[in-house]
Amino acid sequence: MKITVLDNENQRLDQYLSDYFEDISRSKLSNLIKNDSVLVNGIKEKSKYIVKLNDVIDIELDSLKIKKLEPQDLPIEILYEDDYIAVINKPMGIVSHPTNTIRENTVVNFLMSKYKNLPNINGEDREGIVHRLDKDTSGLMIVALNDESMIKLKSMFENRDIIKKYRAIVNNRFENLNGIIEKNISRSMRNRKLMSVDDNGKYAKTSYEVVVQNSQYAYLDIQLFTGRTHQIRVHLSSINHPILGDSDYNKIKSNFNIDAQLLQAYYLEFEHPISKKSIKIEIPMYPEFSKYYNIIFGEEGINEQFN
């Protein structure tokens, strides 16, 4: 399996692989490096090697015992497609790309069933994936269908040339109706599957605007300027406005039995990486989101819950 380093460079080799393979321990990956199951640019390197941009890391799949990835038809709506890109509406509950243990029911499985010769610059288990959404976050994703569009889209995301907007329902009333959160984020020391605010982490910026609120909840319009893992969830939790239904970052006792966080990537605006035409796509609230929006902010819901 070959991985080309396109971001997160300047990390130790074992740390880079630990972030890439989220469900494999760093110690196990270190052992693979020691046992010569990992090569960097065709050369054996130590765990402390600092990865550089465009390094090619080759890992023996047999050593990880990874199941082969298979095409799979899934209930994912394609909202836009041409020869270079596609925009999909990912439902809640579907993982963006496979991991060591999750090899089915991912966006990549779906893409493999629809398109041939997907670009695998980001890794052989991330074909077509330019950016990702959390498993329980639904909404819009841009997919690259060839190497040229993949490279250009990666650059556009890095240069923040793509407008990404989210909607969310969060706990607690805001004093200020809009704001910007700029807090660095890194992997949590307590739970490596989660993220946390950390001065030594990677720069992250999120803006928000309160669209409507009452005494206990607020409905937000959110824009991402960077794309860190769990960024919106971590940032909003850090200012005491965790997302309703977020079992990882919201510790406030809820009045509702919600399956997943009420967070949706609802708007994309960007220039097509090849044709340069302007593309704007917006989707409505998904049914579960709409249900709780009406309960909390609808006239009847407000009268029942907050008066």
PDB file of C-alpha atoms in Angstrom:
ATOM      1  CA  MET A   1       0.000   0.000   0.000  1.00  0.00           C
ATOM      2  CA  LYS A   2       1.458   3.344  -1.032  1.00  0.00           C
ATOM      3  CA  ILE A   3       0.697   6.658   0.689  1.00  0.00           C
ATOM      4  CA  THR A   4       1.875   9.997  -0.697  1.00  0.00           C
ATOM      5  CA  VAL A   5       2.389  12.698   1.935  1.00  0.00           C
ATOM      6  CA  LEU A   6       0.311  15.674   0.793  1.00  0.00           C
ATOM      7  CA  ASP A   7      -0.359  17.195   4.215  1.00  0.00           C
ATOM      8  CA  ASN A   8       0.522  16.753   7.897  1.00  0.00           C
ATOM      9  CA  GLU A   9       4.210  16.734   6.966  1.00  0.00           C
ATOM     10  CA  ASN A  10       7.008  17.475   9.467  1.00  0.00           C
ATOM     11  CA  GLN A  11       5.836  14.726  11.820  1.00  0.00           C
ATOM     12  CA  ARG A  12       7.677  11.634  12.969  1.00  0.00           C
ATOM     13  CA  LEU A  13       7.007   8.681  10.703  1.00  0.00           C
ATOM     14  CA  ASP A  14       5.280   6.659  13.442  1.00  0.00           C
ATOM     15  CA  GLN A  15       3.095   9.637  14.406  1.00  0.00           C
ATOM     16  CA  TYR A  16       2.143  10.325  10.783  1.00  0.00           C
ATOM     17  CA  LEU A  17       1.090   6.701  10.297  1.00  0.00           C
ATOM     18  CA  SER A  18      -0.755   6.701  13.618  1.00  0.00           C
ATOM     19  CA  ASP A  19      -2.818   9.673  12.454  1.00  0.00           C
ATOM     20  CA  TYR A  20      -3.389   8.036   9.066  1.00  0.00           C
ATOM     21  CA  PHE A  21      -4.395   4.643  10.463  1.00  0.00           C
ATOM     22  CA  GLU A  22      -6.591   5.904  13.279  1.00  0.00           C
ATOM     23  CA  ASP A  23      -7.493   2.468  14.604  1.00  0.00           C
ATOM     24  CA  ILE A  24      -3.946   1.057  14.762  1.00  0.00           C
ATOM     25  CA  SER A  25      -1.815   1.772  17.817  1.00  0.00           C
ATOM     26  CA  ARG A  26       1.337   3.819  17.445  1.00  0.00           C
ATOM     27  CA  SER A  27       3.366   1.050  19.121  1.00  0.00           C
ATOM     28  CA  LYS A  28       2.191  -1.502  16.535  1.00  0.00           C
ATOM     29  CA  LEU A  29       3.122   0.841  13.698  1.00  0.00           C
ATOM     30  CA  SER A  30       6.526   1.415  15.296  1.00  0.00           C
ATOM     31  CA  ASN A  31       7.055  -2.333  15.317  1.00  0.00           C
ATOM     32  CA  LEU A  32       6.167  -2.520  11.627  1.00  0.00           C
ATOM     33  CA  ILE A  33       8.793   0.150  10.922  1.00  0.00           C
ATOM     34  CA  LYS A  34      11.403  -1.761  12.971  1.00  0.00           C
ATOM     35  CA  ASN A  35      10.548  -4.973  11.116  1.00  0.00           C
ATOM     36  CA  ASP A  36      11.174  -3.299   7.731  1.00  0.00           C
ATOM     37  CA  SER A  37       7.488  -3.499   6.712  1.00  0.00           C
ATOM     38  CA  VAL A  38       7.525   0.240   5.984  1.00  0.00           C
ATOM     39  CA  LEU A  39       9.651   1.996   3.366  1.00  0.00           C
ATOM     40  CA  VAL A  40       9.904   5.723   2.667  1.00  0.00           C
ATOM     41  CA  ASN A  41      10.820   6.529  -0.919  1.00  0.00           C
ATOM     42  CA  GLY A  42      12.054   2.934  -1.199  1.00  0.00           C
ATOM     43  CA  ILE A  43      14.378   3.278   1.807  1.00  0.00           C
ATOM     44  CA  LYS A  44      14.135   1.831   5.327  1.00  0.00           C
ATOM     45  CA  GLU A  45      13.729   4.641   7.851  1.00  0.00           C
ATOM     46  CA  LYS A  46      13.407   4.747  11.638  1.00  0.00           C
ATOM     47  CA  SER A  47      10.276   5.771  13.551  1.00  0.00           C
ATOM     48  CA  LYS A  48      11.825   9.165  14.309  1.00  0.00           C
ATOM     49  CA  TYR A  49      12.216  10.006  10.597  1.00  0.00           C
ATOM     50  CA  ILE A  50      10.465  13.316   9.841  1.00  0.00           C
ATOM     51  CA  VAL A  51       8.122  12.898   6.872  1.00  0.00           C
ATOM     52  CA  LYS A  52       8.323  15.476   4.110  1.00  0.00           C
ATOM     53  CA  LEU A  53       5.870  16.693   1.504  1.00  0.00           C
ATOM     54  CA  ASN A  54       5.550  14.225  -1.411  1.00  0.00           C
ATOM     55  CA  ASP A  55       7.292  11.402   0.459  1.00  0.00           C
ATOM     56  CA  VAL A  56       5.946   8.035  -0.722  1.00  0.00           C
ATOM     57  CA  ILE A  57       5.385   5.615   2.155  1.00  0.00           C
ATOM     58  CA  ASP A  58       5.023   1.935   1.229  1.00  0.00           C
ATOM     59  CA  ILE A  59       3.464  -0.424   3.784  1.00  0.00           C
ATOM     60  CA  GLU A  60       3.114  -4.175   3.381  1.00  0.00           C
ATOM     61  CA  LEU A  61      -0.628  -4.752   3.597  1.00  0.00           C
ATOM     62  CA  ASP A  62      -0.134  -8.336   4.726  1.00  0.00           C
ATOM     63  CA  SER A  63       1.588  -7.068   7.851  1.00  0.00           C
ATOM     64  CA  LEU A  64      -1.533  -5.078   8.742  1.00  0.00           C
ATOM     65  CA  LYS A  65      -3.904  -7.904   7.804  1.00  0.00           C
ATOM     66  CA  ILE A  66      -6.178  -5.480   5.991  1.00  0.00           C
ATOM     67  CA  LYS A  67      -9.186  -6.910   4.176  1.00  0.00           C
ATOM     68  CA  LYS A  68      -9.394  -6.114   0.464  1.00  0.00           C
ATOM     69  CA  LEU A  69     -11.714  -3.233  -0.400  1.00  0.00           C
ATOM     70  CA  GLU A  70     -14.719  -4.080  -2.563  1.00  0.00           C
ATOM     71  CA  PRO A  71     -17.178  -1.891  -4.564  1.00  0.00           C
ATOM     72  CA  GLN A  72     -20.511  -1.450  -2.811  1.00  0.00           C
ATOM     73  CA  ASP A  73     -23.729   0.312  -3.799  1.00  0.00           C
ATOM     74  CA  LEU A  74     -24.927   2.587  -0.999  1.00  0.00           C
ATOM     75  CA  PRO A  75     -27.780   5.116  -0.604  1.00  0.00           C
ATOM     76  CA  ILE A  76     -25.628   8.138  -1.466  1.00  0.00           C
ATOM     77  CA  GLU A  77     -27.034  10.867  -3.704  1.00  0.00           C
ATOM     78  CA  ILE A  78     -24.820  12.308  -6.457  1.00  0.00           C
ATOM     79  CA  LEU A  79     -25.772  15.975  -6.845  1.00  0.00           C
ATOM     80  CA  TYR A  80     -23.218  16.948  -9.486  1.00  0.00           C
ATOM     81  CA  GLU A  81     -20.781  15.055 -11.698  1.00  0.00           C
ATOM     82  CA  ASP A  82     -18.660  15.472 -14.815  1.00  0.00           C
ATOM     83  CA  ASP A  83     -15.450  13.847 -16.044  1.00  0.00           C
ATOM     84  CA  TYR A  84     -13.362  15.443 -13.286  1.00  0.00           C
ATOM     85  CA  ILE A  85     -15.353  15.818 -10.068  1.00  0.00           C
ATOM     86  CA  ALA A  86     -18.535  14.801  -8.308  1.00  0.00           C
ATOM     87  CA  VAL A  87     -20.418  16.297  -5.374  1.00  0.00           C
ATOM     88  CA  ILE A  88     -22.250  13.839  -3.155  1.00  0.00           C
ATOM     89  CA  ASN A  89     -24.649  14.105  -0.225  1.00  0.00           C
ATOM     90  CA  LYS A  90     -23.242  11.744   2.411  1.00  0.00           C
ATOM     91  CA  PRO A  91     -25.880  10.408   4.806  1.00  0.00           C
ATOM     92  CA  MET A  92     -25.322  10.234   8.540  1.00  0.00           C
ATOM     93  CA  GLY A  93     -23.794   6.921   9.627  1.00  0.00           C
ATOM     94  CA  ILE A  94     -21.515   6.365   6.619  1.00  0.00           C
ATOM     95  CA  VAL A  95     -17.736   6.651   7.047  1.00  0.00           C
ATOM     96  CA  SER A  96     -15.870   8.787   4.510  1.00  0.00           C
ATOM     97  CA  HIS A  97     -13.046   6.325   3.890  1.00  0.00           C
ATOM     98  CA  PRO A  98     -12.032   2.882   5.151  1.00  0.00           C
ATOM     99  CA  THR A  99      -9.810   2.248   8.143  1.00  0.00           C
ATOM    100  CA  ASN A 100      -7.855  -0.838   9.119  1.00  0.00           C
ATOM    101  CA  THR A 101     -10.984  -2.451  10.585  1.00  0.00           C
ATOM    102  CA  ILE A 102     -13.800  -0.706   8.682  1.00  0.00           C
ATOM    103  CA  ARG A 103     -13.755  -1.999   5.113  1.00  0.00           C
ATOM    104  CA  GLU A 104     -17.451  -1.770   4.181  1.00  0.00           C
ATOM    105  CA  ASN A 105     -20.166   0.898   4.033  1.00  0.00           C
ATOM    106  CA  THR A 106     -17.794   3.786   3.314  1.00  0.00           C
ATOM    107  CA  VAL A 107     -17.898   6.519   0.687  1.00  0.00           C
ATOM    108  CA  VAL A 108     -14.914   4.889  -1.019  1.00  0.00           C
ATOM    109  CA  ASN A 109     -16.784   1.579  -1.385  1.00  0.00           C
ATOM    110  CA  PHE A 110     -19.599   3.540  -3.019  1.00  0.00           C
ATOM    111  CA  LEU A 111     -17.277   5.479  -5.349  1.00  0.00           C
ATOM    112  CA  MET A 112     -15.622   2.239  -6.477  1.00  0.00           C
ATOM    113  CA  SER A 113     -19.046   0.976  -7.567  1.00  0.00           C
ATOM    114  CA  LYS A 114     -19.733   4.106  -9.663  1.00  0.00           C
ATOM    115  CA  TYR A 115     -16.408   5.199 -11.136  1.00  0.00           C
ATOM    116  CA  LYS A 116     -13.323   3.549 -12.647  1.00  0.00           C
ATOM    117  CA  ASN A 117      -9.682   4.575 -12.223  1.00  0.00           C
ATOM    118  CA  LEU A 118     -10.271   6.771  -9.181  1.00  0.00           C
ATOM    119  CA  PRO A 119      -7.193   8.745  -8.078  1.00  0.00           C
ATOM    120  CA  ASN A 120      -5.383   7.181  -5.119  1.00  0.00           C
ATOM    121  CA  ILE A 121      -2.784   9.875  -4.509  1.00  0.00           C
ATOM    122  CA  ASN A 122      -3.967  10.159  -0.891  1.00  0.00           C
ATOM    123  CA  GLY A 123      -3.659   6.411  -0.351  1.00  0.00           C
ATOM    124  CA  GLU A 124      -5.045   3.216  -1.817  1.00  0.00           C
ATOM    125  CA  ASP A 125      -7.933   3.180   0.658  1.00  0.00           C
ATOM    126  CA  ARG A 126      -8.869   6.819   0.018  1.00  0.00           C
ATOM    127  CA  GLU A 127      -9.613   6.745  -3.689  1.00  0.00           C
ATOM    128  CA  GLY A 128     -11.276   9.977  -4.772  1.00  0.00           C
ATOM    129  CA  ILE A 129     -11.371  11.437  -1.260  1.00  0.00           C
ATOM    130  CA  VAL A 130     -10.254  15.072  -1.119  1.00  0.00           C
ATOM    131  CA  HIS A 131     -11.790  15.955   2.236  1.00  0.00           C
ATOM    132  CA  ARG A 132     -13.974  14.048   4.667  1.00  0.00           C
ATOM    133  CA  LEU A 133     -16.931  14.301   6.994  1.00  0.00           C
ATOM    134  CA  ASP A 134     -17.276  12.499  10.315  1.00  0.00           C
ATOM    135  CA  LYS A 135     -19.326   9.310  10.247  1.00  0.00           C
ATOM    136  CA  ASP A 136     -22.289  10.974  11.981  1.00  0.00           C
ATOM    137  CA  THR A 137     -22.067  14.264  10.095  1.00  0.00           C
ATOM    138  CA  SER A 138     -24.163  14.324   6.937  1.00  0.00           C
ATOM    139  CA  GLY A 139     -23.866  16.586   3.946  1.00  0.00           C
ATOM    140  CA  LEU A 140     -21.859  17.692   0.938  1.00  0.00           C
ATOM    141  CA  MET A 141     -18.513  16.242  -0.114  1.00  0.00           C
ATOM    142  CA  ILE A 142     -16.466  17.003  -3.227  1.00  0.00           C
ATOM    143  CA  VAL A 143     -14.938  13.928  -4.861  1.00  0.00           C
ATOM    144  CA  ALA A 144     -12.033  13.884  -7.335  1.00  0.00           C
ATOM    145  CA  LEU A 145     -12.409  11.557 -10.327  1.00  0.00           C
ATOM    146  CA  ASN A 146      -8.876  11.806 -11.707  1.00  0.00           C
ATOM    147  CA  ASP A 147      -5.361  12.788 -10.633  1.00  0.00           C
ATOM    148  CA  GLU A 148      -5.499  16.278 -12.154  1.00  0.00           C
ATOM    149  CA  SER A 149      -8.649  17.295 -10.301  1.00  0.00           C
ATOM    150  CA  MET A 150      -7.399  15.652  -7.087  1.00  0.00           C
ATOM    151  CA  ILE A 151      -4.179  17.683  -7.074  1.00  0.00           C
ATOM    152  CA  LYS A 152      -5.961  20.943  -7.883  1.00  0.00           C
ATOM    153  CA  LEU A 153      -8.743  20.377  -5.335  1.00  0.00           C
ATOM    154  CA  LYS A 154      -6.181  19.580  -2.623  1.00  0.00           C
ATOM    155  CA  SER A 155      -4.473  22.878  -3.396  1.00  0.00           C
ATOM    156  CA  MET A 156      -7.803  24.732  -3.336  1.00  0.00           C
ATOM    157  CA  PHE A 157      -8.642  23.334   0.092  1.00  0.00           C
ATOM    158  CA  GLU A 158      -5.186  24.190   1.422  1.00  0.00           C
ATOM    159  CA  ASN A 159      -5.494  27.749   0.060  1.00  0.00           C
ATOM    160  CA  ARG A 160      -9.032  28.035   1.483  1.00  0.00           C
ATOM    161  CA  ASP A 161     -10.525  28.717  -1.935  1.00  0.00           C
ATOM    162  CA  ILE A 162     -13.588  26.568  -1.217  1.00  0.00           C
ATOM    163  CA  ILE A 163     -16.450  27.939   0.871  1.00  0.00           C
ATOM    164  CA  LYS A 164     -17.875  25.300   3.220  1.00  0.00           C
ATOM    165  CA  LYS A 165     -20.876  26.052   5.398  1.00  0.00           C
ATOM    166  CA  TYR A 166     -22.522  23.922   8.050  1.00  0.00           C
ATOM    167  CA  ARG A 167     -25.675  24.147  10.137  1.00  0.00           C
ATOM    168  CA  ALA A 168     -25.851  22.974  13.738  1.00  0.00           C
ATOM    169  CA  ILE A 169     -28.046  23.073  16.822  1.00  0.00           C
ATOM    170  CA  VAL A 170     -26.049  23.650  20.011  1.00  0.00           C
ATOM    171  CA  ASN A 171     -26.608  23.994  23.726  1.00  0.00           C
ATOM    172  CA  ASN A 172     -26.865  27.330  25.555  1.00  0.00           C
ATOM    173  CA  ARG A 173     -27.776  30.841  24.516  1.00  0.00           C
ATOM    174  CA  PHE A 174     -25.157  33.150  22.995  1.00  0.00           C
ATOM    175  CA  GLU A 175     -24.476  36.673  24.211  1.00  0.00           C
ATOM    176  CA  ASN A 176     -22.862  37.657  20.895  1.00  0.00           C
ATOM    177  CA  LEU A 177     -24.716  36.689  17.718  1.00  0.00           C
ATOM    178  CA  ASN A 178     -21.562  35.981  15.737  1.00  0.00           C
ATOM    179  CA  GLY A 179     -17.960  35.185  16.396  1.00  0.00           C
ATOM    180  CA  ILE A 180     -14.720  33.557  15.289  1.00  0.00           C
ATOM    181  CA  ILE A 181     -13.000  30.687  17.082  1.00  0.00           C
ATOM    182  CA  GLU A 182      -9.259  30.380  16.504  1.00  0.00           C
ATOM    183  CA  LYS A 183      -7.866  27.587  18.646  1.00  0.00           C
ATOM    184  CA  ASN A 184      -5.236  25.024  17.725  1.00  0.00           C
ATOM    185  CA  ILE A 185      -6.339  21.391  17.702  1.00  0.00           C
ATOM    186  CA  SER A 186      -4.457  18.140  18.264  1.00  0.00           C
ATOM    187  CA  ARG A 187      -5.262  14.540  19.104  1.00  0.00           C
ATOM    188  CA  SER A 188      -6.475  14.089  22.669  1.00  0.00           C
ATOM    189  CA  MET A 189      -3.965  12.654  25.133  1.00  0.00           C
ATOM    190  CA  ARG A 190      -6.788  10.942  27.015  1.00  0.00           C
ATOM    191  CA  ASN A 191      -8.448   9.293  24.023  1.00  0.00           C
ATOM    192  CA  ARG A 192      -6.561   9.091  20.724  1.00  0.00           C
ATOM    193  CA  LYS A 193      -9.834   8.687  18.804  1.00  0.00           C
ATOM    194  CA  LEU A 194     -10.852  12.198  19.873  1.00  0.00           C
ATOM    195  CA  MET A 195      -9.385  15.670  19.398  1.00  0.00           C
ATOM    196  CA  SER A 196      -8.856  18.540  21.818  1.00  0.00           C
ATOM    197  CA  VAL A 197      -7.888  22.213  21.936  1.00  0.00           C
ATOM    198  CA  ASP A 198      -4.117  22.393  22.342  1.00  0.00           C
ATOM    199  CA  ASP A 199      -1.801  25.396  21.983  1.00  0.00           C
ATOM    200  CA  ASN A 200       0.777  23.083  20.419  1.00  0.00           C
ATOM    201  CA  GLY A 201      -1.702  21.649  17.908  1.00  0.00           C
ATOM    202  CA  LYS A 202      -2.512  22.670  14.357  1.00  0.00           C
ATOM    203  CA  TYR A 203      -4.092  26.022  13.588  1.00  0.00           C
ATOM    204  CA  ALA A 204      -7.869  25.896  13.195  1.00  0.00           C
ATOM    205  CA  LYS A 205     -10.391  28.637  12.447  1.00  0.00           C
ATOM    206  CA  THR A 206     -14.195  28.492  12.574  1.00  0.00           C
ATOM    207  CA  SER A 207     -16.753  31.302  12.304  1.00  0.00           C
ATOM    208  CA  TYR A 208     -20.363  31.138  13.423  1.00  0.00           C
ATOM    209  CA  GLU A 209     -23.537  33.189  13.243  1.00  0.00           C
ATOM    210  CA  VAL A 210     -26.586  32.692  15.448  1.00  0.00           C
ATOM    211  CA  VAL A 211     -29.623  32.398  13.173  1.00  0.00           C
ATOM    212  CA  VAL A 212     -32.190  31.806  15.916  1.00  0.00           C
ATOM    213  CA  GLN A 213     -31.986  30.950  19.619  1.00  0.00           C
ATOM    214  CA  ASN A 214     -33.990  30.624  22.803  1.00  0.00           C
ATOM    215  CA  SER A 215     -33.085  30.238  26.455  1.00  0.00           C
ATOM    216  CA  GLN A 216     -31.452  26.793  26.058  1.00  0.00           C
ATOM    217  CA  TYR A 217     -30.446  26.228  22.428  1.00  0.00           C
ATOM    218  CA  ALA A 218     -29.126  28.031  19.365  1.00  0.00           C
ATOM    219  CA  TYR A 219     -29.252  27.259  15.652  1.00  0.00           C
ATOM    220  CA  LEU A 220     -25.998  28.263  13.961  1.00  0.00           C
ATOM    221  CA  ASP A 221     -24.694  28.936  10.477  1.00  0.00           C
ATOM    222  CA  ILE A 222     -21.017  27.917  10.512  1.00  0.00           C
ATOM    223  CA  GLN A 223     -18.148  28.434   8.091  1.00  0.00           C
ATOM    224  CA  LEU A 224     -14.930  26.430   8.124  1.00  0.00           C
ATOM    225  CA  PHE A 225     -11.660  28.112   7.181  1.00  0.00           C
ATOM    226  CA  THR A 226      -9.510  25.081   8.007  1.00  0.00           C
ATOM    227  CA  GLY A 227     -10.342  21.383   7.939  1.00  0.00           C
ATOM    228  CA  ARG A 228      -9.073  19.745  11.116  1.00  0.00           C
ATOM    229  CA  THR A 229     -10.549  16.476  12.357  1.00  0.00           C
ATOM    230  CA  HIS A 230     -13.688  17.114  14.474  1.00  0.00           C
ATOM    231  CA  GLN A 231     -12.953  20.852  14.198  1.00  0.00           C
ATOM    232  CA  ILE A 232     -16.478  22.258  14.539  1.00  0.00           C
ATOM    233  CA  ARG A 233     -17.390  19.867  17.341  1.00  0.00           C
ATOM    234  CA  VAL A 234     -14.221  20.600  19.320  1.00  0.00           C
ATOM    235  CA  HIS A 235     -14.360  24.370  18.786  1.00  0.00           C
ATOM    236  CA  LEU A 236     -18.003  24.748  19.801  1.00  0.00           C
ATOM    237  CA  SER A 237     -17.548  22.507  22.829  1.00  0.00           C
ATOM    238  CA  SER A 238     -14.547  24.605  23.885  1.00  0.00           C
ATOM    239  CA  ILE A 239     -16.747  27.723  24.179  1.00  0.00           C
ATOM    240  CA  ASN A 240     -19.487  25.874  26.098  1.00  0.00           C
ATOM    241  CA  HIS A 241     -21.804  25.467  23.111  1.00  0.00           C
ATOM    242  CA  PRO A 242     -21.476  21.751  22.284  1.00  0.00           C
ATOM    243  CA  ILE A 243     -23.523  20.311  19.447  1.00  0.00           C
ATOM    244  CA  LEU A 244     -26.758  18.655  20.440  1.00  0.00           C
ATOM    245  CA  GLY A 245     -26.489  14.868  20.129  1.00  0.00           C
ATOM    246  CA  ASP A 246     -22.678  14.789  20.122  1.00  0.00           C
ATOM    247  CA  SER A 247     -21.852  11.902  22.449  1.00  0.00           C
ATOM    248  CA  ASP A 248     -18.106  12.589  22.284  1.00  0.00           C
ATOM    249  CA  TYR A 249     -17.891  16.308  23.043  1.00  0.00           C
ATOM    250  CA  ASN A 250     -21.236  17.182  24.674  1.00  0.00           C
ATOM    251  CA  LYS A 251     -21.486  16.231  28.345  1.00  0.00           C
ATOM    252  CA  ILE A 252     -24.644  18.269  29.040  1.00  0.00           C
ATOM    253  CA  LYS A 253     -27.637  16.124  29.960  1.00  0.00           C
ATOM    254  CA  SER A 254     -30.046  16.207  27.021  1.00  0.00           C
ATOM    255  CA  ASN A 255     -33.829  16.439  26.929  1.00  0.00           C
ATOM    256  CA  PHE A 256     -33.760  14.438  23.697  1.00  0.00           C
ATOM    257  CA  ASN A 257     -32.752  10.956  22.582  1.00  0.00           C
ATOM    258  CA  ILE A 258     -30.759  11.857  19.455  1.00  0.00           C
ATOM    259  CA  ASP A 259     -28.759   9.246  17.539  1.00  0.00           C
ATOM    260  CA  ALA A 260     -25.999  11.595  16.342  1.00  0.00           C
ATOM    261  CA  GLN A 261     -24.843  15.205  16.418  1.00  0.00           C
ATOM    262  CA  LEU A 262     -27.122  17.736  14.734  1.00  0.00           C
ATOM    263  CA  LEU A 263     -24.476  18.952  12.308  1.00  0.00           C
ATOM    264  CA  GLN A 264     -24.821  19.121   8.520  1.00  0.00           C
ATOM    265  CA  ALA A 265     -22.512  20.306   5.733  1.00  0.00           C
ATOM    266  CA  TYR A 266     -25.219  22.069   3.744  1.00  0.00           C
ATOM    267  CA  TYR A 267     -23.418  24.492   1.381  1.00  0.00           C
ATOM    268  CA  LEU A 268     -20.444  24.420  -1.016  1.00  0.00           C
ATOM    269  CA  GLU A 269     -19.217  27.182  -3.275  1.00  0.00           C
ATOM    270  CA  PHE A 270     -16.113  26.867  -5.419  1.00  0.00           C
ATOM    271  CA  GLU A 271     -14.575  27.334  -8.838  1.00  0.00           C
ATOM    272  CA  HIS A 272     -14.414  24.125 -10.842  1.00  0.00           C
ATOM    273  CA  PRO A 273     -10.745  23.028 -10.734  1.00  0.00           C
ATOM    274  CA  ILE A 274     -10.625  22.368 -14.487  1.00  0.00           C
ATOM    275  CA  SER A 275     -13.363  24.333 -16.288  1.00  0.00           C
ATOM    276  CA  LYS A 276     -13.204  27.256 -13.810  1.00  0.00           C
ATOM    277  CA  LYS A 277     -16.986  27.613 -13.813  1.00  0.00           C
ATOM    278  CA  SER A 278     -18.651  28.680 -10.558  1.00  0.00           C
ATOM    279  CA  ILE A 279     -20.416  25.914  -8.649  1.00  0.00           C
ATOM    280  CA  LYS A 280     -22.812  26.547  -5.770  1.00  0.00           C
ATOM    281  CA  ILE A 281     -24.718  23.703  -4.116  1.00  0.00           C
ATOM    282  CA  GLU A 282     -27.049  23.943  -1.124  1.00  0.00           C
ATOM    283  CA  ILE A 283     -29.188  21.207   0.442  1.00  0.00           C
ATOM    284  CA  PRO A 284     -32.108  21.391   2.912  1.00  0.00           C
ATOM    285  CA  MET A 285     -32.109  20.038   6.442  1.00  0.00           C
ATOM    286  CA  TYR A 286     -32.217  16.265   6.568  1.00  0.00           C
ATOM    287  CA  PRO A 287     -35.376  14.861   8.262  1.00  0.00           C
ATOM    288  CA  GLU A 288     -33.858  14.197  11.710  1.00  0.00           C
ATOM    289  CA  PHE A 289     -32.359  17.690  11.829  1.00  0.00           C
ATOM    290  CA  SER A 290     -35.613  19.289  10.683  1.00  0.00           C
ATOM    291  CA  LYS A 291     -37.543  17.316  13.309  1.00  0.00           C
ATOM    292  CA  TYR A 292     -35.513  18.684  16.215  1.00  0.00           C
ATOM    293  CA  TYR A 293     -35.320  22.160  14.712  1.00  0.00           C
ATOM    294  CA  ASN A 294     -39.128  22.282  14.693  1.00  0.00           C
ATOM    295  CA  ILE A 295     -39.375  20.872  18.225  1.00  0.00           C
ATOM    296  CA  ILE A 296     -36.887  23.337  19.649  1.00  0.00           C
ATOM    297  CA  PHE A 297     -37.495  26.481  17.614  1.00  0.00           C
ATOM    298  CA  GLY A 298     -40.985  25.995  16.201  1.00  0.00           C
ATOM    299  CA  GLU A 299     -43.743  27.950  17.918  1.00  0.00           C
ATOM    300  CA  GLU A 300     -45.254  24.884  19.580  1.00  0.00           C
ATOM    301  CA  GLY A 301     -41.846  23.580  20.645  1.00  0.00           C
ATOM    302  CA  ILE A 302     -40.905  26.872  22.263  1.00  0.00           C
ATOM    303  CA  ASN A 303     -44.183  27.039  24.143  1.00  0.00           C
ATOM    304  CA  GLU A 304     -43.808  23.491  25.404  1.00  0.00           C
ATOM    305  CA  GLN A 305     -40.115  23.482  26.243  1.00  0.00           C
ATOM    306  CA  PHE A 306     -39.202  26.958  27.382  1.00  0.00           C
ATOM    307  CA  ASN A 307     -42.207  28.846  28.742  1.00  0.00           C
TER     308      ASN A 307
END
